């Protein structure tokens, strides 16, 4: 894969997509797979903002039932099955234990029981999976003793039992987003990260005919022309829209911030634990790569989305919520090994606080605002992004002067995910590659799918690149692959979004130096650039102190 912007001429596209998060990636894939010419531009790296700030879940949204959002829950549950089918190496059913207490009322076991029965009904097609090992059973209710037998760290005080049900875990949302990018690319889409939209292009009739962008890696501007431009800027969608409104700003988007922390292992690995705070807000503790992932917060964010960062105050707010409802109440700031966060775009304005705001999405034809040729996507959640893209393209169908096919994205595996039986696939590749640690083959099989052989090809040509650099079995060859095949250009791209080497926090100075050395050789960095990249990663690994 190569960034198209470096060789861009005045080629015109049917569709231009702004934003390389999961929404933009899914839209680009749907459009390209229908036979349209597509250009996607992202001002940072792919999946580097909201799409990277998830709880690693693909879920129906059980709590949305309390808001009577039955349509959103049904859509989410349907798409949960679709994503299991088209991305079997990334998505897996996983037990979730929602603990019960008498207060608040919404956490009473009988209230939750009614919600769980409805959740089961709305997920009637949950086992229509291509991989039959990925079945999801009905929920069941267990008593407090069984909860504590399964997860001894659960807080005993006030515990009345739990609902045990299944949703899905997404083992690497950034790579899943990139699988959508790769799938779009396979159908002919042209994509570029680090390419920032600076203005819109207009014809004499004031119709938007494309965008002017700046290639941030080479500091060059380019015009990209197209029939329809789709704004998938997420929390930046209103800022992008303001570029079209030359005289007055559009109504600002409401944003919610959510952070996560990673700690040492606090749970047994056989279930996620969900708890509710005394004021009625949920949080989850997720077993993840031998650690515990805890999230998420949900409060309104006011200000420039580019200025968002995780703060110590936000970390302490999350820790206080966990201590009020889980465990021995002794979780401390010093226990945090890594943290990340992001902003959610919200479309609902009439709720007092963001936790109650809907996670639905809206698709706007901006012709109604005087900006013909522009469509803006607002809101949404990761789980429903594929269906969001399908609905976006149904709107494009009515506006574009070119014939296009129906969507195929629910019926085709994502690029690299062409695996009918995941368990058999993993057994097969371990048997076929006995010289590699089983952990390495398991990791490569799940995170690279059928493209795992390309990693092994790199390692076979340079045995030093077969070195294992993480507890999960990752190897240095993945760094080379990320640069040569996946448009990674910084250590952050490599360690946070192409490999998992940095997603648990600092991997140690030795490993960081080894990764930087391989990257420097591939990308031609001099000593100063290499040190800047290392310093940037050191800063990213630091836990906020203010």
mmCIF file of C-alpha atoms in Angstrom, residues 1-4 45-46 175 178-186 189 191-193 415-416 447-448 450-459 461 465 476-490 493-494 497-499 518 522-523:
data_model
loop_
_atom_site.group_PDB
_atom_site.id
_atom_site.type_symbol
_atom_site.label_atom_id
_atom_site.label_comp_id
_atom_site.label_asym_id
_atom_site.label_seq_id
_atom_site.Cartn_x
_atom_site.Cartn_y
_atom_site.Cartn_z
ATOM 1 C CA UNK A 1 0.000 0.000 0.000
ATOM 2 C CA UNK A 2 1.175 3.499 -0.835
ATOM 3 C CA UNK A 3 -0.056 7.013 -0.057
ATOM 4 C CA UNK A 4 -1.597 8.249 -3.305
ATOM 5 C CA UNK A 45 -2.806 8.373 11.011
ATOM 6 C CA UNK A 46 -5.649 5.980 10.305
ATOM 7 C CA UNK A 175 -6.119 -3.020 12.981
ATOM 8 C CA UNK A 178 -7.173 -0.728 8.928
ATOM 9 C CA UNK A 179 -8.713 -3.933 7.535
ATOM 10 C CA UNK A 180 -11.560 -1.771 6.208
ATOM 11 C CA UNK A 181 -8.952 0.585 4.701
ATOM 12 C CA UNK A 182 -7.161 -2.370 3.110
ATOM 13 C CA UNK A 183 -10.443 -3.700 1.752
ATOM 14 C CA UNK A 184 -11.235 -0.329 0.174
ATOM 15 C CA UNK A 185 -7.720 -0.245 -1.276
ATOM 16 C CA UNK A 186 -8.174 -3.735 -2.731
ATOM 17 C CA UNK A 189 -9.663 3.234 -3.458
ATOM 18 C CA UNK A 191 -5.892 6.521 0.477
ATOM 19 C CA UNK A 192 -3.478 8.800 2.300
ATOM 20 C CA UNK A 193 -2.765 9.418 5.957
ATOM 21 C CA UNK A 415 -9.063 -8.168 3.330
ATOM 22 C CA UNK A 416 -6.905 -10.686 5.186
ATOM 23 C CA UNK A 447 -3.974 -9.930 13.977
ATOM 24 C CA UNK A 448 -2.889 -10.427 10.359
ATOM 25 C CA UNK A 450 -4.341 -14.800 5.987
ATOM 26 C CA UNK A 451 -1.592 -12.214 5.479
ATOM 27 C CA UNK A 452 0.502 -13.680 8.308
ATOM 28 C CA UNK A 453 2.757 -15.360 5.706
ATOM 29 C CA UNK A 454 4.054 -11.946 4.639
ATOM 30 C CA UNK A 455 5.418 -11.404 8.144
ATOM 31 C CA UNK A 456 7.111 -14.790 8.111
ATOM 32 C CA UNK A 457 8.586 -14.079 4.657
ATOM 33 C CA UNK A 458 10.262 -10.964 6.053
ATOM 34 C CA UNK A 459 11.576 -12.892 9.063
ATOM 35 C CA UNK A 461 15.065 -13.263 4.914
ATOM 36 C CA UNK A 465 13.665 -9.967 12.551
ATOM 37 C CA UNK A 476 10.412 -7.502 14.826
ATOM 38 C CA UNK A 477 9.364 -8.435 11.281
ATOM 39 C CA UNK A 478 6.010 -6.799 12.005
ATOM 40 C CA UNK A 479 7.772 -3.432 12.171
ATOM 41 C CA UNK A 480 9.141 -3.870 8.660
ATOM 42 C CA UNK A 481 5.769 -5.061 7.392
ATOM 43 C CA UNK A 482 4.016 -2.018 8.901
ATOM 44 C CA UNK A 483 6.366 0.313 7.036
ATOM 45 C CA UNK A 484 6.550 -1.531 3.721
ATOM 46 C CA UNK A 485 2.902 -2.539 3.445
ATOM 47 C CA UNK A 486 0.764 -0.461 5.817
ATOM 48 C CA UNK A 487 1.873 3.177 5.437
ATOM 49 C CA UNK A 488 3.341 3.481 8.944
ATOM 50 C CA UNK A 489 5.702 6.454 9.095
ATOM 51 C CA UNK A 490 6.229 7.097 12.836
ATOM 52 C CA UNK A 493 1.956 4.415 13.995
ATOM 53 C CA UNK A 494 4.011 1.258 14.417
ATOM 54 C CA UNK A 497 -1.816 1.103 15.599
ATOM 55 C CA UNK A 498 -0.005 -1.507 13.455
ATOM 56 C CA UNK A 499 1.482 -3.652 16.223
ATOM 57 C CA UNK A 518 14.481 -1.278 12.618
ATOM 58 C CA UNK A 522 13.536 1.157 6.825
ATOM 59 C CA UNK A 523 12.545 4.828 6.788
#
